[in-house]
Amino acid sequence: GETETLQGRAFASHWRVTVPAGQGIERQRVGIEALLANVDAQMSPWRADSEITRFNAGSDATCAVSSETAHVARAALDLAEASGGAFDPTVGPLVARWGFGPIHGSEAGDWQGLTVTGDTLTRARPGLTMDLCGIAKGRALDLVLANLRAQGFTDALVDLGGELGSLGQHPAGRDWRVAVEDPRPGMQGAAAGVI
């Protein structure tokens, strides 16, 4: 039941890949780090040079982006529609007003004002912005899992700053298990449960 772990930092957080021992996970470091850096360069609102910042800071109604950013933006708008706006990729300016984010704009709460056509993002009005923070890390997790699968890994647990995904089983022959930390005061380090 032994495992080996590869870990690093990305998205102002940590990442960790755990696989059965002896599979040489360390040789995957460069590929995983490049993949995560690419998602960051495309979709991070914290980077002045990212594609999403270029769209948000620009005054043009349209902005060309990579096919990957367009794919995630399309998924965000699909989720907004499916949730009746409960998931709202225009929430960035409100989040910034609450002191939690870098996206500044004059409008929020109008995801219908954003569209993705091909590899182009379009806003209906100036001041509308797109925040992919609620979905970009999940996409990065999907890409890490797909990369591991393509490299021949059949069993893995990936933790990307609390976003979790798995392939196959733990080497002990059971499902992967993750403890959920108890959030109550005085319970630091205790598990509230295991999933």
XYZ file of C-alpha atoms in Angstrom:
195
model
C 0.000 0.000 0.000
C 2.944 2.386 -0.442
C 2.639 5.597 -2.430
C 4.910 8.283 -3.833
C 4.014 11.956 -4.057
C 4.936 14.837 -6.336
C 4.039 18.328 -5.178
C 4.524 21.976 -6.002
C 2.881 25.388 -5.976
C 0.458 26.953 -8.446
C -2.476 29.388 -8.362
C -1.235 30.837 -5.033
C -1.788 27.397 -3.521
C -0.319 23.901 -3.550
C -0.723 20.895 -5.783
C -0.014 17.251 -5.043
C -0.100 14.068 -7.126
C -0.036 10.735 -5.304
C 0.496 7.445 -7.154
C 1.533 3.898 -6.207
C 5.219 3.724 -5.260
C 7.782 2.912 -7.920
C 6.058 4.611 -10.860
C 8.537 7.470 -11.188
C 6.075 10.329 -10.731
C 8.939 12.834 -10.436
C 9.500 12.644 -14.206
C 6.038 14.195 -14.660
C 6.962 17.405 -12.806
C 8.012 19.475 -15.839
C 4.885 18.574 -17.819
C 2.511 19.234 -14.926
C 4.171 22.530 -14.047
C 4.008 23.655 -17.698
C 0.332 22.710 -17.925
C -0.541 24.635 -14.747
C 1.536 27.644 -15.820
C -0.319 27.696 -19.133
C -3.754 27.748 -17.440
C -2.490 30.529 -15.153
C -1.206 32.573 -18.112
C -4.534 32.193 -19.865
C -7.125 32.579 -17.107
C -5.685 34.171 -13.964
C -7.174 37.579 -13.134
C -4.228 38.086 -10.759
C -1.788 38.289 -13.683
C -1.568 41.560 -15.595
C -0.486 39.653 -18.723
C -3.152 36.899 -18.774
C -5.702 36.538 -21.562
C -8.619 37.112 -19.192
C -7.003 40.273 -17.778
C -6.458 41.532 -21.326
C -10.195 41.092 -21.987
C -11.256 42.588 -18.642
C -8.928 45.596 -18.801
C -9.561 46.346 -22.458
C -12.160 48.709 -23.791
C -12.920 46.721 -26.948
C -16.142 44.753 -27.153
C -14.263 41.694 -28.432
C -11.006 39.975 -27.535
C -9.295 37.033 -29.238
C -8.169 34.315 -26.796
C -6.702 30.820 -26.964
C -9.030 27.943 -27.761
C -8.512 26.685 -24.180
C -9.654 29.974 -22.614
C -12.605 30.068 -25.009
C -13.497 26.479 -24.042
C -13.501 27.330 -20.310
C -15.380 30.607 -20.853
C -18.018 28.728 -22.859
C -18.322 26.165 -20.043
C -18.693 28.995 -17.494
C -21.520 30.576 -19.499
C -23.188 27.168 -19.949
C -23.012 26.660 -16.179
C -24.425 30.152 -15.603
C -27.356 29.316 -17.849
C -27.928 25.870 -16.323
C -27.877 27.351 -12.790
C -30.122 30.310 -13.626
C -27.236 32.657 -12.859
C -26.316 31.136 -9.476
C -22.892 30.567 -11.034
C -22.082 33.998 -12.453
C -18.815 34.658 -14.317
C -19.489 38.427 -14.203
C -19.226 38.517 -10.398
C -15.596 39.755 -10.412
C -16.287 43.444 -9.638
C -18.500 42.494 -6.668
C -15.816 40.153 -5.343
C -13.299 43.010 -5.652
C -15.618 45.338 -3.722
C -15.730 42.770 -0.915
C -11.905 42.822 -0.919
C -11.276 39.355 -2.394
C -10.355 39.860 -6.030
C -8.553 41.959 -8.625
C -11.279 42.339 -11.290
C -12.598 45.867 -11.593
C -15.535 46.770 -13.792
C -18.667 48.828 -13.590
C -21.113 45.970 -14.150
C -21.851 42.608 -12.543
C -24.692 40.120 -12.520
C -25.269 40.080 -16.284
C -23.674 36.904 -17.593
C -26.063 37.075 -20.570
C -24.030 40.096 -21.697
C -21.006 37.869 -22.381
C -20.672 35.559 -25.350
C -18.032 33.257 -26.788
C -17.886 32.778 -30.542
C -15.085 30.579 -31.777
C -12.001 31.862 -29.952
C -13.421 35.352 -29.305
C -14.908 36.736 -26.099
C -17.505 39.481 -26.551
C -19.172 41.819 -24.062
C -22.462 43.554 -24.783
C -21.461 46.683 -22.832
C -18.290 48.320 -21.524
C -17.676 47.468 -17.872
C -18.678 43.826 -18.189
C -15.875 41.457 -17.164
C -15.349 37.701 -17.025
C -14.184 35.875 -13.897
C -13.159 32.247 -14.493
C -11.865 31.658 -10.947
C -14.820 29.408 -10.126
C -14.013 27.011 -12.952
C -10.407 27.428 -14.193
C -8.825 25.381 -11.391
C -11.280 22.562 -12.084
C -10.260 22.645 -15.733
C -6.591 22.530 -14.707
C -7.396 19.464 -12.573
C -9.076 17.780 -15.553
C -6.004 18.514 -17.685
C -3.586 17.091 -15.077
C -5.661 13.905 -14.836
C -5.812 13.586 -18.640
C -2.050 14.154 -18.837
C -1.372 11.438 -16.264
C -3.697 9.043 -18.092
C -1.920 9.801 -21.389
C 1.424 9.062 -19.697
C 0.183 5.613 -18.705
C -0.832 6.238 -15.090
C -3.932 4.251 -14.154
C -4.029 5.041 -10.432
C -3.564 8.550 -9.028
C -4.990 11.079 -6.599
C -4.595 14.747 -7.568
C -5.113 17.646 -5.155
C -5.003 21.049 -6.803
C -5.469 23.521 -3.961
C -8.407 21.558 -2.584
C -9.870 20.553 -5.958
C -9.641 16.757 -5.961
C -9.710 14.155 -8.716
C -8.655 10.541 -8.961
C -7.874 7.712 -11.319
C -8.258 4.035 -10.426
C -7.499 2.936 -6.891
C -5.107 3.315 -3.978
C -2.355 0.635 -4.108
C -4.030 -1.056 -1.094
C -6.797 -2.084 -3.520
C -9.424 0.348 -2.209
C -10.832 3.629 -3.410
C -8.725 6.709 -2.748
C -9.712 8.322 0.571
C -9.486 11.971 1.564
C -10.131 13.306 5.062
C -12.288 16.426 5.388
C -10.919 18.713 8.104
C -13.328 19.706 10.862
C -13.853 23.497 10.543
C -15.110 24.068 14.108
C -13.024 26.107 16.556
C -10.700 23.926 18.603
C -10.929 21.057 16.128
C -7.874 21.937 13.992
C -6.362 18.778 12.540
C -9.372 16.598 13.358
C -11.282 14.940 10.531
C -14.992 15.645 10.217
C -15.248 12.715 7.849
C -13.624 10.770 5.039
C -14.705 10.740 1.400
